[in-house]
Coordinates of C-alpha atoms in Angstrom, one line a residue:
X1 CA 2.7 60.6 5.5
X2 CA 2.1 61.5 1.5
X3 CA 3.9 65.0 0.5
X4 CA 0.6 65.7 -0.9
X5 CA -1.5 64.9 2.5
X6 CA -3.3 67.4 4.3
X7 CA -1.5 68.2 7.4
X8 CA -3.5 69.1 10.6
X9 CA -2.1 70.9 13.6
X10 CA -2.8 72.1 16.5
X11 CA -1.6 74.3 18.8
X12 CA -1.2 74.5 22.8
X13 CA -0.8 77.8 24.4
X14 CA -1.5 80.9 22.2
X15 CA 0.3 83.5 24.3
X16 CA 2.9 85.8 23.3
X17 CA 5.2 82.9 21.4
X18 CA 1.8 80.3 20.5
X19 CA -0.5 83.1 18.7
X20 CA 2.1 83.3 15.7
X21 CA 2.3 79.6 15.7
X22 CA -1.7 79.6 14.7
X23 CA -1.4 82.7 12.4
X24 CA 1.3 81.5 10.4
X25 CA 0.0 77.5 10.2
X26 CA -3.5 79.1 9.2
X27 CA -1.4 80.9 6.3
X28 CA 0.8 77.6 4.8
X29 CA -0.2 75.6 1.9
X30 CA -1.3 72.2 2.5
X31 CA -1.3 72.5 6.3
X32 CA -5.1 72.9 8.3
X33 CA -4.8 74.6 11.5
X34 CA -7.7 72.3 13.2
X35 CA -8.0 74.0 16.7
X36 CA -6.0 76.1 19.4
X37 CA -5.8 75.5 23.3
X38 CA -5.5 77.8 26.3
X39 CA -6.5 78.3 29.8
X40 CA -7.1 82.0 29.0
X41 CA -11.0 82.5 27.6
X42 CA -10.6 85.7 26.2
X43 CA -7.3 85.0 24.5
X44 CA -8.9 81.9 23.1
X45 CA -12.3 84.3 21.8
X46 CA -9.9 86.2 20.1
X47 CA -8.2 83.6 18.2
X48 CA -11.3 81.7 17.9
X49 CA -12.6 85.1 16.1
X50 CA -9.2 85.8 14.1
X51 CA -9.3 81.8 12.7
X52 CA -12.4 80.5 12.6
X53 CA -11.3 77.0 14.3
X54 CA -11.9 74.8 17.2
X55 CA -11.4 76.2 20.6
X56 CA -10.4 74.0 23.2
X57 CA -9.7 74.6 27.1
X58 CA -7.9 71.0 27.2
X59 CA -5.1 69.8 24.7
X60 CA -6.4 66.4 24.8
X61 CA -9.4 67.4 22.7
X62 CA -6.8 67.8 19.9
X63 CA -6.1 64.4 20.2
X64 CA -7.2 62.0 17.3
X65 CA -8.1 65.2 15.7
X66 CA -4.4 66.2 14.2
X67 CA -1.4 65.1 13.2
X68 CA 1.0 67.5 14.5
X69 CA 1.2 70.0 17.6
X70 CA 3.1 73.0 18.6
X71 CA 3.7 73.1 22.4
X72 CA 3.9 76.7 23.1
X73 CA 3.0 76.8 26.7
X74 CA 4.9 77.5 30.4
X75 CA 8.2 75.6 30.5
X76 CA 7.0 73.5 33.6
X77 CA 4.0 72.3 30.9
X78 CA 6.5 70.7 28.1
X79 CA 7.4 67.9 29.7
X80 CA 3.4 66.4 30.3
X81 CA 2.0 67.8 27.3
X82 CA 4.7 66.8 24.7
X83 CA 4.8 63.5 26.2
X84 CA 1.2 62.4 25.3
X85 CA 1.0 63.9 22.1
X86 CA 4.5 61.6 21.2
X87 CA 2.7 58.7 23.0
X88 CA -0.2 59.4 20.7
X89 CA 1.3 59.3 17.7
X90 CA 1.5 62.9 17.1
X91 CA 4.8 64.9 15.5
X92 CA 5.9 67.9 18.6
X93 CA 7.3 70.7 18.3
X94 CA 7.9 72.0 21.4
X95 CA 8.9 75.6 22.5
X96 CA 12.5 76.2 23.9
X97 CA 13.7 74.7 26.6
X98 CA 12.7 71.5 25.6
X99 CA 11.5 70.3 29.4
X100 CA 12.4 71.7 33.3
X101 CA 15.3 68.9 33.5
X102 CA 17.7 66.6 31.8
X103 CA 15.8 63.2 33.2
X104 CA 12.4 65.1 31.0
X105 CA 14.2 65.6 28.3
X106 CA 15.8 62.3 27.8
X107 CA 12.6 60.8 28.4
X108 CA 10.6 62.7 25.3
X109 CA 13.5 62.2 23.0
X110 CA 13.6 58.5 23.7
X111 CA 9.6 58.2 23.8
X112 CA 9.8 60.2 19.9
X113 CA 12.7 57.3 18.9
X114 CA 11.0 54.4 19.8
X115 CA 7.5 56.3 18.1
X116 CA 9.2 57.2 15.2
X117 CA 7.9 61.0 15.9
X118 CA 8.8 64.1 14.8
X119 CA 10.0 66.4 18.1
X120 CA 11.6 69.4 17.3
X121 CA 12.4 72.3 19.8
X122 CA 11.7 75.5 18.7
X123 CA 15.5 77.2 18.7
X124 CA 14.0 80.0 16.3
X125 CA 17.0 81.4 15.7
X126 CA 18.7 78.2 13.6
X127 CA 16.3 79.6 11.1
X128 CA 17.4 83.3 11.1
X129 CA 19.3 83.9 7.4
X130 CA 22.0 85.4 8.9
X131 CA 22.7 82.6 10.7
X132 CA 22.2 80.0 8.1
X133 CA 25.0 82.3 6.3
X134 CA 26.9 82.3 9.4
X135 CA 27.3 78.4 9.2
X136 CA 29.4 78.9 6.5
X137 CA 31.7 81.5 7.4
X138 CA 32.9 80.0 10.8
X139 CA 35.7 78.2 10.7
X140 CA 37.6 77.7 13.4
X141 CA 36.7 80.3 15.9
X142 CA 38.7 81.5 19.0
X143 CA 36.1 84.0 21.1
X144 CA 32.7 84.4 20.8
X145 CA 31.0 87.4 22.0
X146 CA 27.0 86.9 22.6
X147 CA 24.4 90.0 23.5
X148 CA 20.8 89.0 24.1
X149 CA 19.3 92.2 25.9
X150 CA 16.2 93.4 26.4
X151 CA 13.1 95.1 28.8
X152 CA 11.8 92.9 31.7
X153 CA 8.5 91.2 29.8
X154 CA 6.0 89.1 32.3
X155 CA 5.2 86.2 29.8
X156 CA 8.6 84.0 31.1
X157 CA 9.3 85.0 34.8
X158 CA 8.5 81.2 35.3
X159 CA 12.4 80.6 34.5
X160 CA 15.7 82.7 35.0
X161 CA 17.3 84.6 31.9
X162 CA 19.7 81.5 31.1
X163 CA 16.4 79.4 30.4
X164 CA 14.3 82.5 28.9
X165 CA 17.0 84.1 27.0
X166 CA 20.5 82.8 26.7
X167 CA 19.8 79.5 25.5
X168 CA 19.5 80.8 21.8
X169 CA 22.7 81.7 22.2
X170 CA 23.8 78.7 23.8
X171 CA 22.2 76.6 20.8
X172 CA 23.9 78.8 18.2
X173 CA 27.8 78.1 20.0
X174 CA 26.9 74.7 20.4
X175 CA 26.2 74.4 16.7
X176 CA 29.3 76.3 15.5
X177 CA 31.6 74.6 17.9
X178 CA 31.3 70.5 17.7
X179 CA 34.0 70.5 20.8
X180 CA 32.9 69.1 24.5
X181 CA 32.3 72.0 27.2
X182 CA 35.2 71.2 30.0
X183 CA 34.6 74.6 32.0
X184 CA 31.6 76.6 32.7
X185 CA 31.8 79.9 35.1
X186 CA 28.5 82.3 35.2
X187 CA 27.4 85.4 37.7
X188 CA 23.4 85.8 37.7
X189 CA 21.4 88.6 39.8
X190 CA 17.2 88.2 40.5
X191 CA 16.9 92.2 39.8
X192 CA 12.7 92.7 39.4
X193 CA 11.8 89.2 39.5
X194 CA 12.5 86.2 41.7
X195 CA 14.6 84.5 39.2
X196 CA 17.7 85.8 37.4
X197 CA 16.7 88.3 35.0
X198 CA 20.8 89.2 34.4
X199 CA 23.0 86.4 33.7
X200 CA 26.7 86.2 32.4
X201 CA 28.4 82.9 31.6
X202 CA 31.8 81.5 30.1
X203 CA 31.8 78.5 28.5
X204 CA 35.4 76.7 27.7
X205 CA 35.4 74.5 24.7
X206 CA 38.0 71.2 24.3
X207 CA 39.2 72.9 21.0
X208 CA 40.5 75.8 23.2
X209 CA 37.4 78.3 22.0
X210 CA 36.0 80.7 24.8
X211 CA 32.5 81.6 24.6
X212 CA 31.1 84.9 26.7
X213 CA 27.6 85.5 26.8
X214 CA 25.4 87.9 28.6
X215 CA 21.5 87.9 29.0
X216 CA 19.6 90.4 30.2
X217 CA 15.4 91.1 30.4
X218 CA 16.1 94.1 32.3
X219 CA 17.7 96.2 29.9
X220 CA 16.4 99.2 28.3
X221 CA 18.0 98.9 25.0
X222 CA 16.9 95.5 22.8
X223 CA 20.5 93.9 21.5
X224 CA 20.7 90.7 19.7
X225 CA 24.1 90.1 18.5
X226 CA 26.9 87.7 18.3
X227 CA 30.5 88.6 17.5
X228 CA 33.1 85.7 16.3
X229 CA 36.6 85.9 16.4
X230 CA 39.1 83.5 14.4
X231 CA 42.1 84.0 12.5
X232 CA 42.4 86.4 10.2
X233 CA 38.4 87.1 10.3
X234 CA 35.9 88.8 12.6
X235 CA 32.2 87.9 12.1
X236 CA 29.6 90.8 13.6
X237 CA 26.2 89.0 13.7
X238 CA 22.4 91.1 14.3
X239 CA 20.1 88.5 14.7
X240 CA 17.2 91.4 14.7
X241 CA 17.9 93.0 11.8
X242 CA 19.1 89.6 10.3
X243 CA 22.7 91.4 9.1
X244 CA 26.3 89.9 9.0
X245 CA 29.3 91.6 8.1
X246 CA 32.4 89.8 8.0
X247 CA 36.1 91.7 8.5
X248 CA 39.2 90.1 7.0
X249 CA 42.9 90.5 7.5
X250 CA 45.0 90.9 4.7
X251 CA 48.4 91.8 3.7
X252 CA 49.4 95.7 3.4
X253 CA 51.4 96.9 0.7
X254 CA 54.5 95.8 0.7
X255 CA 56.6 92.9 2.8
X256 CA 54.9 92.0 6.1
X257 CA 58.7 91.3 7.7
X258 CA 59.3 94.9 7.5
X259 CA 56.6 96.2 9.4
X260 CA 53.7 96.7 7.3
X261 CA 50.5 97.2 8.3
X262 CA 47.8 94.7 7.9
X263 CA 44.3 95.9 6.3
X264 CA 41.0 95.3 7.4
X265 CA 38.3 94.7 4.5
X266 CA 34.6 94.3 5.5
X267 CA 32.3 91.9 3.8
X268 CA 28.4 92.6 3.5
X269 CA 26.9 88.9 3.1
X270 CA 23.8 89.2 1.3
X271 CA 21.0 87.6 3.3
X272 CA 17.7 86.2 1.9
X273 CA 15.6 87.9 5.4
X274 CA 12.0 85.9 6.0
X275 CA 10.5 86.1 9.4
X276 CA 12.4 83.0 11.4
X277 CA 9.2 81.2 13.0
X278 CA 7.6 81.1 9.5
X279 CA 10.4 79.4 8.1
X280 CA 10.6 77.3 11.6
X281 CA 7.2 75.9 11.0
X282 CA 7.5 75.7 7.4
X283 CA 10.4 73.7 8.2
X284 CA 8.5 71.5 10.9
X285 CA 5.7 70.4 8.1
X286 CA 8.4 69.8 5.7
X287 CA 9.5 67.1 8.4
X288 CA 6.3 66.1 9.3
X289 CA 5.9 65.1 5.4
X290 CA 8.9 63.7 4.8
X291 CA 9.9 62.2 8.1
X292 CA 13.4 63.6 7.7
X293 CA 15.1 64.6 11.2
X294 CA 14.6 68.4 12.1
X295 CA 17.3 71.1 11.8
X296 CA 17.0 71.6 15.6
X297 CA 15.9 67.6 16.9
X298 CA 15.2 67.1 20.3
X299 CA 19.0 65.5 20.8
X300 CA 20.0 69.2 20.0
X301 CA 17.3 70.5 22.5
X302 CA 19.0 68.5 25.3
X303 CA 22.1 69.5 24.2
X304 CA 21.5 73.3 24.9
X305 CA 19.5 72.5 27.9
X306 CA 22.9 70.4 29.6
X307 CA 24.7 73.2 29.2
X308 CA 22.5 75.7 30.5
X309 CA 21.6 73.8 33.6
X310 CA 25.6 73.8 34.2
X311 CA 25.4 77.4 34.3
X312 CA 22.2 78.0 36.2
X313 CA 23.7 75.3 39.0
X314 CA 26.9 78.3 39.0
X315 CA 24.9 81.1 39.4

């Protein structure tokens, strides 16, 4: 595709997640947001109303009729769906987790290789600004901390916590830590509904690193926050307010052999904020264009989804 082509999308399931898809491609330059699909009449009245495009009750009415998709529908859904749009010759982008199972997702990543599609999976939070800054900072870390808390919300009881919420996280370490898993230990409790909806898990790294993370969607307080220990430096991450502050060691005054005190400095990192899933998409089109391979690819999709099926098989 030219850079200077018209690009026209579509997108499948305009729920909670799949309603911002269709505001934000309706907003970008050079991209025409050709129709939306959902099961839900009224929801798709109301974006029918709001965008003044095509309504359609089945996805394959998009087909022919664009040249990329978001997939922004029930997890169970990804698999089917992302499938025929590769097999069509369309570029996916397809909500996290990228399928139910390993044997799905090696399939769709191997259909978009031998296509030559686009597939991306939509780990927002790659394109957070504090985490892009983060990339940077981490070195060589020892102990990560992860927080992903928040109320009980309907919209994703069709999986537990690990598939809902902690696989952000589990993204993010994987990203920051290019070391094989060898050890994975987790505790998960079904509290309101029939999956997990509280999940803890400890993930040991080959390079020695330790990774805690905890996921709750029954909490009352919303936290979003990762905390990074290595040598010399602690990195305190707030992926909702988009804020990293960074704490070095240095020397105290005077000769560390005779028992001086070590100081801790902090250091704000500026951040250049913008909402994550309009740099996501913008990001996705960009890709589309250019045919480049996608910060978050659907290798990297599969990735996070391995590791979180070894701790949903320990819960």
């Amino acid at each position: 595709m030219n850079n200077g082509e018209l690009v026209r999308v579509g997108v499948v399931g305009v729920g909670y997640v799949g309603q911002h898809h269709a505001r934000i491609y309706s907003e970008l330059p050079g991209v025409e947001l050709v129709g939306v699909v959902d099961i839900d009449e009224a929801r798709l009245q109301e974006l029918g109303a709001r965008h003044r495009v095509q309504l359609c009750r089945d996805y394959r009415e998009l087909l022919g009729k664009v040249d990329a998709v978001s997939v922004a529908v029930p997890t169970l859904l990804h698999y089917p769906i992302a499938k025929e749009f590769l097999e069509f010759g369309v570029d996916v982008l397809v909500e996290k987790p990228i399928a139910q199972s390993l044997t799905q997702a090696d399939e769709l990543v191997e259909i978009a290789k031998a296509d030559e599609r686009i597939f991306q999976v939509g780990h927002i939070e790659r394109f957070n600004g504090a985490v892009k800054a983060l990339e940077a900072i981490v070195k060589s870390p020892g102990f990560i901390e992860c927080h992903r808390l928040g109320p009980f919300a309907a919209r994703n009881t069709d999986v537990d916590v690990v598939l809902d919420l902690m696989i952000h996280d589990i993204d993010i370490i994987l990203n920051l830590i290019h070391s094989p898993v060898t050890a994975v230990s987790a505790v998960g409790v079904p509290v309101i509904s029939d999956q997990v909806d509280i999940a803890n898990a400890r993930l040991q790294f080959e390079s020695g690193c330790v990774a805690n993370l905890t996921a709750s969607r029954v909490s009352v307080e919303r936290v979003r926050r990762i905390r990074i220990f290595q040598r010399d430096t602690f990195i305190s991450l707030d992926y909702a307010q988009q804020e990293i502050a960074v704490y070095h060691r240095i020397p105290g005054e005077g000769d560390a052999a005779h028992g001086t005190t070590p100081k801790i400095v902090r250091e704000d990192i500026f951040i250049d904020k913008a909402e994550p899933l309009r740099v996501e998409l913008e990001s996705f089109i960009e890709c589309v264009r250019s045919r480049k391979r996608p910060l978050v690819s659907g290798e990297e999709g599969r990735d996070a989804l391995r590791v979180a099926s070894q701790i949903v098989e320990r819960l």
